[in-house]
Short mmCIF file of C-alpha atoms in Angstrom, two decimals:
data_model
loop_
_atom_site.label_atom_id
_atom_site.label_comp_id
_atom_site.label_asym_id
_atom_site.label_seq_id
_atom_site.Cartn_x
_atom_site.Cartn_y
_atom_site.Cartn_z
CA MET A 942 -10.17 -3.42 18.34
CA LEU A 943 -10.85 0.31 18.18
CA THR A 944 -9.54 1.83 21.41
CA ALA A 945 -9.89 5.53 20.60
CA LEU A 946 -11.58 7.70 18.00
CA SER A 947 -10.84 11.38 17.40
CA ILE A 948 -12.82 13.59 14.98
CA LYS A 949 -11.95 17.24 14.30
CA ASN A 950 -13.66 19.80 12.06
CA TYR A 951 -16.10 17.36 10.48
CA ALA A 952 -19.69 18.46 9.68
CA LEU A 953 -21.28 19.45 13.02
CA ILE A 954 -18.39 17.99 15.00
CA GLU A 955 -15.85 20.52 16.17
CA ASP A 956 -13.56 18.29 18.21
CA ILE A 957 -14.50 15.06 19.95
CA LYS A 958 -12.50 12.14 21.25
CA ILE A 959 -13.77 8.95 22.84
CA ASP A 960 -11.99 6.01 24.41
CA LEU A 961 -13.54 2.60 23.76
CA GLN A 962 -13.28 -0.75 25.51
CA GLN A 963 -13.64 -4.41 24.66
CA GLY A 964 -17.17 -5.76 25.03
CA PHE A 965 -20.57 -4.36 24.13
CA THR A 966 -20.70 -0.57 23.73
CA ILE A 967 -23.93 1.38 23.35
CA ILE A 968 -24.39 4.70 21.53
CA THR A 969 -27.69 6.54 21.88
CA GLY A 970 -29.00 9.98 21.09
CA GLU A 971 -31.93 11.94 19.78
CA THR A 972 -32.86 11.64 16.12
CA TYR A 973 -30.56 13.88 14.01
CA ALA A 974 -28.22 14.36 16.97
CA GLY A 975 -25.27 13.28 14.84
CA LYS A 976 -24.97 9.49 15.08
CA SER A 977 -24.84 9.15 11.30
CA ILE A 978 -22.23 11.94 11.18
CA MET A 979 -19.95 9.94 13.44
CA LEU A 980 -20.39 6.85 11.29
CA GLY A 981 -19.62 8.92 8.19
CA ALA A 982 -16.36 10.08 9.77
CA LEU A 983 -15.48 6.51 10.67
CA GLY A 984 -16.21 5.50 7.08
CA LEU A 985 -13.63 8.03 5.87
CA LEU A 986 -11.12 6.52 8.27
CA LEU A 987 -11.76 3.14 6.62
CA GLY A 988 -11.12 4.43 3.10
CA LYS A 989 -14.36 5.90 1.75
CA ARG A 990 -14.09 8.73 -0.78
CA ALA A 991 -13.91 12.19 0.76
CA ASP A 992 -16.11 15.20 0.02
CA TYR A 993 -14.63 18.56 1.00
CA SER A 994 -18.14 19.81 1.86
CA VAL A 995 -17.90 17.85 5.15
CA ILE A 996 -15.26 20.28 6.44
CA ARG A 997 -16.82 22.36 9.18
CA ASN A 998 -14.38 25.29 9.05
CA THR A 999 -12.63 25.60 5.66
CA GLN A 1000 -9.80 27.52 7.29
CA ASN A 1001 -8.64 24.27 8.92
CA LYS A 1002 -8.29 20.70 7.74
CA CYS A 1003 -10.58 17.90 8.85
CA VAL A 1004 -8.77 15.14 10.76
CA ILE A 1005 -10.16 11.73 11.74
CA GLU A 1006 -7.88 9.47 13.75
CA GLY A 1007 -8.44 5.98 15.09
CA THR A 1008 -6.25 4.01 17.48
CA PHE A 1009 -6.44 0.22 17.12
CA ASP A 1010 -5.06 -2.52 19.32
CA ILE A 1011 -4.18 -5.21 16.73
CA SER A 1012 -1.85 -7.33 18.83
CA ASN A 1013 -4.12 -10.42 18.73
CA TYR A 1014 -5.29 -10.42 15.10
CA ASN A 1015 -2.40 -11.87 13.06
CA LEU A 1016 -1.98 -8.81 10.83
CA LEU A 1017 1.82 -8.87 10.63
CA ASP A 1018 1.74 -10.40 7.13
CA PHE A 1019 -0.52 -7.60 5.87
CA PHE A 1020 1.89 -4.95 7.14
CA LYS A 1021 4.87 -6.73 5.56
CA ARG A 1022 3.03 -7.15 2.26
CA GLU A 1023 2.16 -3.44 2.12
CA ASP A 1024 5.63 -2.40 3.36
CA LEU A 1025 4.26 -0.73 6.52
CA ASP A 1026 5.68 -0.50 10.04
CA PHE A 1027 3.84 -2.96 12.27
CA GLU A 1028 2.82 -1.63 15.68
CA HIS A 1029 0.66 -3.49 18.22
CA VAL A 1030 -1.10 -0.17 18.78
CA THR A 1031 -1.67 1.12 15.26
CA ILE A 1032 -2.85 4.66 14.47
CA VAL A 1033 -4.84 5.31 11.30
CA ARG A 1034 -5.34 8.96 10.27
CA ARG A 1035 -7.27 10.64 7.49
CA GLU A 1036 -6.90 14.32 6.63
CA ILE A 1037 -9.21 16.26 4.29
CA LEU A 1038 -8.19 19.68 3.02
CA ALA A 1039 -10.50 22.46 1.86
CA SER A 1040 -9.05 22.06 -1.63
CA GLY A 1041 -10.77 18.68 -1.82
CA LYS A 1042 -7.56 16.70 -1.52
CA SER A 1043 -7.20 14.09 1.17
CA ARG A 1044 -4.33 12.17 2.73
CA ALA A 1045 -4.23 8.90 4.62
CA PHE A 1046 -1.64 7.54 7.03
CA ILE A 1047 -1.02 4.25 8.84
CA ASN A 1048 1.44 4.70 11.69
CA ASP A 1049 2.47 8.02 10.10
CA THR A 1050 3.31 6.35 6.75
CA PRO A 1051 1.36 7.83 3.80
CA VAL A 1052 -0.85 5.21 2.12
CA THR A 1053 -3.32 5.05 -0.75
CA LEU A 1054 -7.06 4.63 -0.20
CA PRO A 1055 -7.07 1.03 -1.53
CA ILE A 1056 -4.58 0.05 1.19
CA LEU A 1057 -6.73 1.84 3.79
CA VAL A 1058 -9.77 -0.09 2.56
CA LYS A 1059 -7.89 -3.40 2.81
CA LEU A 1060 -6.88 -2.71 6.40
CA GLY A 1061 -10.37 -1.46 7.25
CA ASP A 1062 -11.88 -4.72 5.98
CA LEU A 1063 -9.65 -6.57 8.45
CA LEU A 1064 -10.52 -4.33 11.41
CA ILE A 1065 -14.16 -3.21 11.36
CA ASP A 1066 -17.49 -4.30 9.91
CA ILE A 1067 -20.00 -1.44 9.85
CA HIS A 1068 -23.58 -2.62 9.49
CA GLY A 1069 -25.50 0.42 8.25
CA GLN A 1070 -29.23 1.02 8.60
CA HIS A 1071 -29.91 -0.07 5.03
CA GLN A 1072 -27.51 -3.01 4.92
CA THR A 1073 -30.20 -5.34 6.27
CA LEU A 1074 -31.75 -5.21 2.80
CA SER A 1075 -28.53 -6.73 1.38
CA LEU A 1076 -29.66 -10.01 2.95
CA GLY A 1077 -31.77 -10.45 -0.18
CA GLU A 1078 -28.91 -9.62 -2.54
CA ASN A 1079 -27.08 -12.49 -4.20
CA GLN A 1080 -23.64 -10.96 -3.75
CA TYR A 1081 -24.02 -10.70 0.03
CA GLN A 1082 -25.50 -14.20 0.25
CA PHE A 1083 -22.41 -15.57 -1.49
CA GLN A 1084 -20.14 -13.56 0.82
CA VAL A 1085 -21.78 -15.14 3.88
CA LEU A 1086 -21.34 -18.70 2.60
CA ASP A 1087 -17.77 -18.07 1.45
CA VAL A 1088 -16.71 -16.72 4.86
CA LEU A 1089 -18.15 -19.80 6.53
CA ALA A 1090 -16.68 -22.12 3.85
CA ARG A 1091 -13.19 -20.55 4.11
CA ASN A 1092 -13.23 -20.03 0.34
CA ARG A 1093 -11.06 -16.91 0.25
CA ASP A 1094 -7.91 -18.48 -1.25
CA LEU A 1095 -9.89 -20.62 -3.69
CA LEU A 1096 -11.82 -17.56 -4.89
CA LEU A 1097 -8.60 -15.61 -5.41
CA GLU A 1098 -7.21 -18.49 -7.47
CA TYR A 1099 -10.49 -18.83 -9.40
CA ARG A 1100 -10.59 -15.13 -10.30
CA ARG A 1101 -6.93 -15.17 -11.34
CA GLU A 1102 -7.51 -18.14 -13.66
CA LEU A 1103 -10.74 -16.59 -14.97
CA ARG A 1104 -8.80 -13.47 -15.97
CA GLY A 1105 -6.35 -15.76 -17.79
CA LEU A 1106 -9.24 -17.43 -19.63
CA LYS A 1107 -10.69 -14.09 -20.74
CA LYS A 1108 -7.25 -13.06 -22.02
CA LEU A 1109 -6.98 -16.27 -24.06
CA GLU A 1110 -10.48 -15.73 -25.47
CA GLN A 1111 -9.56 -12.17 -26.44
CA ASP A 1112 -6.40 -13.50 -28.13
CA LEU A 1113 -8.55 -16.00 -30.04
CA THR A 1114 -10.88 -13.23 -31.24
CA VAL A 1115 -7.93 -11.11 -32.39
CA LEU A 1116 -6.30 -14.10 -34.13
CA LYS A 1117 -9.52 -14.91 -36.00
CA GLU A 1118 -9.86 -11.28 -37.12
CA GLU A 1119 -6.21 -11.12 -38.21
CA GLN A 1120 -6.48 -14.37 -40.10
CA ALA A 1121 -9.72 -13.30 -41.80
CA ARG A 1122 -7.91 -10.22 -43.07
CA ALA A 1123 -4.84 -12.26 -44.00
CA ILE A 1124 -6.89 -14.76 -45.99
CA LYS A 1125 -8.39 -11.94 -48.06
CA GLU A 1126 -4.89 -10.60 -48.81
CA HIS A 1127 -3.22 -14.02 -49.07
CA ASP A 1128 -3.13 -14.41 -52.87
CA TYR A 1129 -1.77 -10.92 -53.40
CA ASN A 1130 0.84 -11.42 -50.65
CA VAL A 1131 1.95 -14.70 -52.26
CA TYR A 1132 2.32 -12.89 -55.62
CA LEU A 1133 4.41 -10.11 -54.03
CA LEU A 1134 6.56 -12.60 -52.10
CA THR A 1135 7.20 -14.73 -55.22
CA GLU A 1136 8.18 -11.65 -57.20
CA LEU A 1137 10.66 -10.57 -54.52
CA GLU A 1138 12.11 -14.04 -54.00
CA GLU A 1139 12.61 -14.58 -57.75
CA ALA A 1140 14.66 -11.38 -57.86
CA LYS A 1141 17.26 -13.21 -55.71
CA LEU A 1142 18.14 -10.03 -53.87
CA LYS A 1143 21.28 -9.79 -51.74
CA ALA A 1144 22.69 -7.06 -49.54
CA GLY A 1145 25.11 -4.80 -51.54
CA MET A 1146 23.81 -6.19 -54.83
CA GLN A 1147 22.56 -2.87 -56.20
CA GLU A 1148 25.91 -1.09 -55.75
CA GLU A 1149 27.80 -3.94 -57.48
CA LEU A 1150 25.42 -3.96 -60.45
CA GLU A 1151 25.50 -0.18 -60.83
CA GLU A 1152 29.32 -0.25 -60.87
CA ARG A 1153 29.39 -3.05 -63.48
CA TYR A 1154 26.83 -1.23 -65.60
CA GLU A 1155 29.05 1.87 -65.72
CA GLU A 1156 32.02 -0.25 -66.85
CA LEU A 1157 30.09 -2.01 -69.61
CA ASN A 1158 28.41 1.17 -70.77
CA ASN A 1159 31.75 3.06 -71.12
CA VAL A 1160 34.04 0.47 -72.84
CA GLU A 1161 35.44 2.89 -75.47
CA VAL A 1162 36.25 5.58 -72.94
CA LEU A 1163 37.91 3.08 -70.62
CA THR A 1164 39.96 1.51 -73.45
CA GLU A 1165 41.15 4.88 -74.68
CA HIS A 1166 42.25 6.26 -71.33
CA LEU A 1167 43.62 3.04 -69.85
CA GLY A 1168 45.72 2.48 -73.02
CA SER A 1169 46.95 6.05 -72.93
CA ALA A 1170 47.96 5.71 -69.28
CA VAL A 1171 49.85 2.46 -69.97
CA ASN A 1172 51.71 4.04 -72.92
CA GLN A 1173 52.70 7.07 -70.85
CA ILE A 1174 54.25 4.76 -68.28
CA ARG A 1175 55.70 2.02 -70.54
CA GLN A 1176 57.02 3.95 -73.64
CA GLU A 1177 60.68 3.09 -74.14
CA GLU A 1178 62.07 6.54 -74.79
CA ILE A 1179 59.70 9.05 -73.22
CA GLY A 1180 57.66 6.88 -70.83
CA SER A 1181 57.67 7.54 -67.11
CA LEU A 1182 59.41 4.27 -66.28
CA SER A 1183 62.21 4.94 -68.78
CA THR A 1184 62.70 8.41 -67.37
CA LEU A 1185 62.83 7.12 -63.80
CA LYS A 1186 65.34 4.44 -64.74
CA GLU A 1187 67.60 7.12 -66.24
CA VAL A 1188 67.26 9.15 -63.02
CA ARG A 1189 68.15 6.05 -60.99
CA GLY A 1190 71.26 5.52 -63.16
CA SER A 1191 72.44 9.09 -62.73
CA ILE A 1192 72.07 9.02 -58.95
CA GLY A 1193 73.63 5.58 -58.81
CA LYS A 1194 76.87 7.02 -60.12
CA ILE A 1195 77.17 9.31 -57.10
CA SER A 1196 75.51 7.13 -54.44
CA GLY A 1197 78.84 6.02 -53.11
CA LEU A 1198 79.82 9.55 -52.25
CA SER A 1199 77.21 10.15 -49.62
CA SER A 1200 74.48 8.34 -47.71
CA THR A 1201 72.09 11.08 -48.83
CA TYR A 1202 72.55 10.10 -52.48
CA ALA A 1203 72.29 6.43 -51.61
CA GLY A 1204 69.00 7.12 -49.88
CA LEU A 1205 67.69 9.06 -52.86
CA GLN A 1206 68.61 6.15 -55.13
CA GLU A 1207 66.57 3.76 -52.90
CA ARG A 1208 63.55 6.08 -52.98
CA VAL A 1209 63.68 6.32 -56.78
CA GLN A 1210 63.88 2.52 -56.91
CA SER A 1211 60.72 2.33 -54.71
CA VAL A 1212 58.89 4.70 -57.05
CA ILE A 1213 59.94 2.57 -60.05
CA ILE A 1214 58.57 -0.57 -58.36
CA GLU A 1215 55.24 1.14 -57.42
CA LEU A 1216 54.84 2.67 -60.89
CA ASP A 1217 55.56 -0.68 -62.51
CA ASP A 1218 52.86 -2.25 -60.28
CA ILE A 1219 50.38 0.47 -61.29
CA ALA A 1220 51.20 -0.13 -64.95
CA GLN A 1221 50.55 -3.86 -64.48
CA GLU A 1222 47.15 -3.16 -62.88
CA LEU A 1223 46.24 -0.79 -65.71
CA GLU A 1224 47.21 -3.43 -68.28
CA ASN A 1225 45.11 -6.05 -66.48
CA SER A 1226 42.14 -3.69 -66.39
CA LEU A 1227 42.63 -2.91 -70.08
CA GLU A 1228 42.60 -6.62 -70.89
CA ARG A 1229 39.29 -7.08 -69.01
CA VAL A 1230 37.62 -4.19 -70.78
CA GLU A 1231 35.75 -5.48 -73.77
CA ALA A 1232 32.39 -4.78 -75.29
CA ASN A 1233 29.73 -7.25 -74.05
CA PRO A 1234 26.27 -6.14 -75.16
CA GLU A 1235 24.62 -9.28 -73.74
CA GLU A 1236 26.02 -8.74 -70.21
CA LEU A 1237 25.21 -5.03 -70.41
CA GLU A 1238 21.59 -5.86 -71.20
CA GLU A 1239 21.47 -8.45 -68.39
CA VAL A 1240 22.89 -6.02 -65.81
CA ASN A 1241 20.54 -3.28 -67.01
CA ASN A 1242 17.53 -5.62 -66.71
CA LYS A 1243 18.50 -6.61 -63.14
CA LEU A 1244 18.88 -2.96 -62.16
CA GLN A 1245 15.55 -2.06 -63.72
CA LEU A 1246 13.92 -4.91 -61.78
CA ILE A 1247 15.41 -3.59 -58.52
CA TYR A 1248 14.30 -0.02 -59.31
CA ASN A 1249 10.77 -1.20 -60.14
CA LEU A 1250 10.55 -3.23 -56.91
CA GLN A 1251 11.79 -0.27 -54.87
CA LYS A 1252 9.17 1.98 -56.45
CA LYS A 1253 6.43 -0.63 -55.94
CA HIS A 1254 7.23 -1.13 -52.24
CA ALA A 1255 8.28 2.48 -51.48
CA ALA A 1256 11.80 1.32 -50.60
CA SER A 1257 15.10 3.09 -51.27
CA THR A 1258 17.56 0.20 -50.82
CA VAL A 1259 17.83 -3.53 -51.47
CA GLU A 1260 18.14 -4.00 -47.69
CA GLU A 1261 14.68 -2.49 -47.22
CA LEU A 1262 13.32 -4.83 -49.88
CA LEU A 1263 14.82 -7.78 -47.98
CA GLU A 1264 12.99 -6.64 -44.80
CA ILE A 1265 9.72 -6.41 -46.75
CA THR A 1266 10.36 -9.91 -48.12
CA ALA A 1267 10.78 -11.30 -44.58
CA ALA A 1268 7.57 -9.60 -43.39
CA LEU A 1269 5.59 -10.95 -46.34
CA ARG A 1270 6.97 -14.44 -45.77
CA GLN A 1271 5.82 -14.28 -42.10
CA GLN A 1272 2.35 -13.07 -43.16
CA VAL A 1273 2.00 -15.83 -45.74
CA ASP A 1274 3.24 -18.47 -43.29
CA MET A 1275 0.76 -17.30 -40.63
CA THR A 1276 -2.10 -17.57 -43.10
CA GLU A 1277 -1.03 -20.99 -44.28
CA ASN A 1278 -0.61 -22.16 -40.66
CA ALA A 1279 -3.87 -20.53 -39.51
CA GLU A 1280 -5.63 -23.75 -38.62
CA ALA A 1281 -2.72 -25.01 -36.53
CA ASN A 1282 -2.53 -21.72 -34.59
CA LEU A 1283 -6.28 -21.68 -34.00
CA GLU A 1284 -6.31 -25.28 -32.84
CA GLN A 1285 -3.44 -24.61 -30.42
CA LEU A 1286 -5.16 -21.59 -28.87
CA GLN A 1287 -8.51 -23.39 -28.65
CA LYS A 1288 -6.77 -26.27 -26.91
CA GLU A 1289 -5.25 -23.85 -24.36
CA ILE A 1290 -8.71 -22.37 -23.76
CA GLN A 1291 -10.23 -25.80 -23.23
CA ASN A 1292 -7.49 -26.75 -20.75
CA LYS A 1293 -7.98 -23.46 -18.90
CA LYS A 1294 -11.73 -24.11 -18.64
CA LEU A 1295 -11.11 -27.55 -17.19
CA GLN A 1296 -8.72 -26.05 -14.64
CA ILE A 1297 -11.23 -23.35 -13.64
CA SER A 1298 -14.04 -25.90 -13.41
CA LYS A 1299 -12.00 -27.92 -10.91
CA ILE A 1300 -11.54 -24.84 -8.71
CA ALA A 1301 -15.24 -23.95 -9.05
CA ALA A 1302 -16.17 -27.51 -8.04
CA ALA A 1303 -14.04 -27.19 -4.88
CA ILE A 1304 -15.70 -23.84 -4.07
CA HIS A 1305 -19.14 -25.42 -4.61
CA LYS A 1306 -18.29 -28.38 -2.40
CA ASN A 1307 -17.16 -26.11 0.45
CA ARG A 1308 -20.29 -23.97 0.19
CA GLU A 1309 -22.52 -27.01 0.08
CA ALA A 1310 -20.86 -28.44 3.19
CA VAL A 1311 -21.61 -25.41 5.41
CA ILE A 1312 -25.22 -24.82 4.33
CA PRO A 1313 -26.92 -27.38 6.65
CA GLY A 1314 -25.13 -26.20 9.79
CA PHE A 1315 -25.60 -22.55 8.89
CA THR A 1316 -29.36 -22.79 8.25
CA LYS A 1317 -29.84 -24.80 11.44
CA GLU A 1318 -27.96 -22.22 13.49
CA VAL A 1319 -29.86 -19.29 11.93
CA GLU A 1320 -33.18 -21.00 12.63
CA LYS A 1321 -32.20 -21.59 16.26
CA ILE A 1322 -31.24 -17.94 16.80
CA ILE A 1323 -34.32 -16.44 15.09
CA SER A 1324 -36.50 -18.90 16.99
CA ASP A 1325 -35.24 -17.26 20.19
CA LEU A 1326 -36.00 -13.89 18.56
CA GLY A 1327 -39.70 -14.59 18.14
CA MET A 1328 -39.69 -16.54 14.87
CA PRO A 1329 -40.10 -20.12 16.18
CA ASN A 1330 -41.70 -21.47 13.01
CA ALA A 1331 -39.38 -19.76 10.50
CA ARG A 1332 -37.36 -22.00 8.21
CA LEU A 1333 -34.46 -20.98 6.00
CA LYS A 1334 -33.72 -22.93 2.81
CA ILE A 1335 -30.62 -22.33 0.71
CA GLU A 1336 -30.41 -23.78 -2.79
CA LEU A 1337 -27.01 -24.05 -4.48
CA VAL A 1338 -26.91 -25.34 -8.05
CA LEU A 1339 -23.71 -25.86 -10.06
CA GLN A 1340 -24.02 -24.30 -13.54
CA LYS A 1341 -21.96 -24.61 -16.73
CA GLU A 1342 -21.40 -20.87 -16.98
CA PHE A 1343 -18.41 -19.18 -15.33
CA PHE A 1344 -19.50 -16.35 -13.03
CA SER A 1345 -17.24 -13.88 -11.23
CA ASN A 1346 -17.26 -16.03 -8.05
CA GLY A 1347 -17.62 -19.55 -9.35
CA GLN A 1348 -20.20 -21.60 -11.23
CA ASP A 1349 -22.95 -21.58 -8.61
CA GLN A 1350 -26.48 -20.27 -8.76
CA LEU A 1351 -27.56 -19.38 -5.21
CA SER A 1352 -31.01 -18.68 -3.76
CA TRP A 1353 -32.13 -18.03 -0.18
CA PHE A 1354 -35.73 -18.89 0.63
CA LEU A 1355 -37.71 -18.28 3.83
CA SER A 1356 -40.87 -19.74 5.23
CA ALA A 1357 -41.76 -17.30 7.99
CA ASN A 1358 -44.81 -19.12 9.37
CA LYS A 1359 -45.76 -22.69 10.22
CA GLY A 1360 -46.98 -24.52 7.14
CA GLY A 1361 -46.16 -21.53 4.92
CA ASP A 1362 -44.63 -21.81 1.48
CA TYR A 1363 -41.01 -20.90 0.84
CA ALA A 1364 -40.44 -17.62 -0.99
CA ASP A 1365 -37.45 -15.48 -1.85
CA ILE A 1366 -36.17 -14.10 1.45
CA LYS A 1367 -36.46 -10.43 0.45
CA LYS A 1368 -40.15 -10.96 -0.34
CA ALA A 1369 -41.00 -13.37 2.46
CA ALA A 1370 -39.62 -11.37 5.41
CA SER A 1371 -40.86 -8.10 6.90
CA GLY A 1372 -38.45 -5.36 7.95
CA GLY A 1373 -38.38 -6.57 11.54
CA GLU A 1374 -37.91 -10.18 10.48
CA LEU A 1375 -35.05 -9.20 8.17
CA SER A 1376 -33.38 -7.38 11.08
CA ARG A 1377 -33.59 -10.49 13.24
CA ILE A 1378 -32.29 -12.77 10.48
CA MET A 1379 -29.46 -10.34 9.74
CA LEU A 1380 -28.46 -10.25 13.41
CA ALA A 1381 -28.40 -14.05 13.42
CA VAL A 1382 -26.21 -14.08 10.30
CA LYS A 1383 -23.88 -11.42 11.70
CA SER A 1384 -23.51 -13.22 15.02
CA ILE A 1385 -22.54 -16.43 13.19
CA LEU A 1386 -20.13 -14.58 10.92
CA ALA A 1387 -18.55 -12.79 13.86
CA VAL A 1388 -17.42 -16.09 15.31
CA ASN A 1389 -16.06 -17.37 11.98
CA SER A 1390 -14.45 -14.22 10.57
CA LYS A 1391 -12.80 -13.22 13.87
CA LEU A 1392 -13.16 -9.52 13.10
CA PRO A 1393 -11.91 -7.30 15.95
CA THR A 1394 -14.87 -4.87 15.79
CA ILE A 1395 -18.42 -4.82 14.48
CA ILE A 1396 -20.67 -1.74 14.54
CA PHE A 1397 -24.45 -2.02 14.24
CA ASP A 1398 -26.41 1.05 13.20
CA GLU A 1399 -29.96 0.33 14.40
CA ILE A 1400 -29.94 -3.41 13.70
CA ASP A 1401 -33.02 -3.43 15.94
CA THR A 1402 -35.26 -1.63 13.41
CA GLY A 1403 -38.78 -3.06 13.45
CA VAL A 1404 -38.53 -4.91 16.77
CA SER A 1405 -39.50 -4.09 20.34
CA GLY A 1406 -40.39 -5.57 23.72
CA ASP A 1407 -39.19 -9.06 24.53
CA ILE A 1408 -37.62 -9.51 21.07
CA ALA A 1409 -35.48 -6.42 21.63
CA GLN A 1410 -34.42 -7.89 24.97
CA LYS A 1411 -33.30 -11.09 23.27
CA MET A 1412 -31.50 -9.17 20.52
CA GLY A 1413 -29.65 -7.38 23.29
CA ASP A 1414 -28.68 -10.73 24.78
CA ILE A 1415 -27.19 -11.84 21.43
CA LEU A 1416 -25.25 -8.58 21.02
CA GLN A 1417 -24.03 -8.84 24.59
CA LYS A 1418 -22.89 -12.42 23.97
CA MET A 1419 -21.05 -11.35 20.82
CA GLY A 1420 -19.30 -8.74 22.96
CA ASN A 1421 -17.72 -11.51 25.02
CA THR A 1422 -15.45 -12.45 22.11
CA MET A 1423 -15.13 -9.21 20.14
CA GLN A 1424 -15.79 -5.49 20.32
CA VAL A 1425 -19.43 -4.76 19.50
CA ILE A 1426 -20.75 -1.21 19.15
CA SER A 1427 -24.46 -0.69 18.69
CA ILE A 1428 -26.30 2.53 17.84
CA THR A 1429 -29.82 1.97 19.14
CA HIS A 1430 -33.11 3.61 20.06
CA LEU A 1431 -34.26 0.65 22.18
CA PRO A 1432 -33.73 0.79 25.96
CA GLN A 1433 -33.88 -3.02 26.18
CA ILE A 1434 -30.71 -3.18 24.07
CA ALA A 1435 -29.08 -0.08 25.57
CA GLY A 1436 -29.31 -1.62 29.02
CA LYS A 1437 -27.14 -4.57 27.94
CA GLY A 1438 -24.05 -2.50 27.17
CA SER A 1439 -20.91 -2.64 29.24
CA SER A 1440 -20.37 1.04 28.37
CA HIS A 1441 -22.73 3.71 27.09
CA PHE A 1442 -22.10 6.90 25.07
CA LYS A 1443 -24.61 9.62 24.28
CA ILE A 1444 -24.46 11.83 21.20
CA PHE A 1445 -26.18 15.18 21.49
CA LYS A 1446 -26.29 18.63 19.93
CA GLU A 1447 -25.35 21.78 21.79
CA ASP A 1448 -25.72 25.43 20.79
CA ILE A 1449 -22.56 27.46 21.38
CA GLY A 1450 -23.22 31.08 20.53
CA GLU A 1451 -24.61 31.15 17.00
CA THR A 1452 -23.28 27.67 16.20
CA THR A 1453 -24.67 24.18 16.74
CA VAL A 1454 -22.15 21.42 17.42
CA THR A 1455 -22.42 17.67 17.93
CA LYS A 1456 -20.83 16.26 21.05
CA ILE A 1457 -20.48 12.84 22.65
CA ARG A 1458 -19.81 11.77 26.22
CA GLU A 1459 -19.65 8.53 28.15
CA LEU A 1460 -22.48 8.12 30.64
CA LYS A 1461 -21.91 7.07 34.24
CA THR A 1462 -24.35 4.75 36.01
CA GLY A 1463 -26.71 7.48 37.18
CA GLU A 1464 -26.70 9.17 33.79
CA ARG A 1465 -27.38 5.85 32.12
CA ILE A 1466 -30.46 5.32 34.29
CA GLU A 1467 -31.76 8.76 33.30
CA GLU A 1468 -31.02 8.13 29.60
CA LEU A 1469 -32.80 4.74 29.69
CA ALA A 1470 -35.75 6.29 31.54
CA MET A 1471 -36.06 8.97 28.85
CA MET A 1472 -35.91 6.26 26.16
CA LEU A 1473 -38.67 4.41 28.00
CA GLY A 1474 -40.97 7.29 28.84
CA GLY A 1475 -39.95 10.40 26.96
CA ASP A 1476 -39.08 13.49 29.00
CA THR A 1477 -41.25 12.61 32.00
CA LYS A 1478 -38.65 10.64 33.97
CA SER A 1479 -41.47 9.00 35.91
CA GLU A 1480 -40.77 6.78 38.88
CA SER A 1481 -41.91 3.72 36.93
CA ALA A 1482 -39.61 4.65 34.04
CA MET A 1483 -36.69 5.12 36.44
CA ALA A 1484 -37.43 1.79 38.14
CA HIS A 1485 -37.68 0.08 34.81
CA ALA A 1486 -34.39 1.68 33.73
CA LYS A 1487 -32.67 0.41 36.88
CA ALA A 1488 -34.06 -3.05 36.22
CA LEU A 1489 -32.69 -2.98 32.67
CA LEU A 1490 -29.26 -2.16 34.11
CA ASN A 1491 -29.66 -4.94 36.70
#
């Protein structure tokens, strides 16, 4: 419950702070005194978007702070989930700077507005002056039934699965578009793939072919120079090997004289062995070199094929052509397996629809189960509020279509008078009747939702006299189990409060400010008398005011 509210530098409010209690609290004041301003500030505290124009003095920041006793409302899981420090007395603060920026804090930890909204939804329900009209809106009607039916977890699961279904349907659309394009290009892709596969490309193939081409294309040059090199090494009299052998012989004659000469002889012997090996390799190469016009033409044709494919596919290496081949093969396979892929995805979609339908059926069943008790309870309450012949009828029809909150079509109908026909509730009920029905709905919801605090902004619009008295009784009864705050113009309701605050304007110098103070018993009598009889404060008005306060 809200135990304290502080507002600084907001619109006409300079600095106010009020302490609030459990039970039924009344707020009254002249028209335009600032009641809506206070509700606007409270809305900011609960996560509404800020407008820097609300700052009273742009030299200072606007600060709205609320203190909440949350010890009895099982909110520990929320605080853990949002990684916040849990305190039995939790302080929520909103700051708005002249620059237009705003900051929000929960127990001095900075938070985003969505988190503030989530916490606000768990703490306070503000029923604004125009919210009564939402009774005729389908979204609110569903919300009422789903609170009573305890459908929260099922709806979360339904929406999660519905998002999954829409993703699968998007995938199906994309797949169909891709396959339509692929089918158009299929024949050409098959032609390109066949051409590449027939080339029998391998990594490193181009370099090997280019090297072989150079050998075959230069047979005469190779024969001439390889033969010359072999002769220069192998010639008996002037060849390199003969010369080295003579050197080895000369050194061998003196090798016994010194280890130096022996070492030199070994080195010459190593050179002879290496040179002999080189000569052997040159001879082998010379034997392999022979003119082969057929192989030369074959190698040239293979190279030309590679060059043409590289030009065609804007590739510079055989490796790139191999990557293009793999991509084309995948594209062709996808096209040829199109039906199988489509069937698989369509099967997944069908299974997902069946799964969602089961959840929607459970949601429907829960809603259907609470309707009889809910309509009976509403009728009982509004009967006490001067609508004894009014009947509420709720129709819930399961559809094939998936909506955002299930598969139900929902309609609320009202017969306001005895023997009257049922009509859509927003057409069948007057403003005062809507207020009474809304109060009945809210009082039922209050018990089921277990909200700590509910605030009514003139829920009594369009009623007076004995009906107002009975509305006050309902609000007072609600205050026995939760904190109820009512902004009202009706003395019959104001007299039911366990505490009473008055909002008023005051001129300070050249400035008008909005203030609020809690009224004591005597002040409450005077306030009720004024509400009853204007400014006269007549004896009858005072007596009536005392009677209202018992």
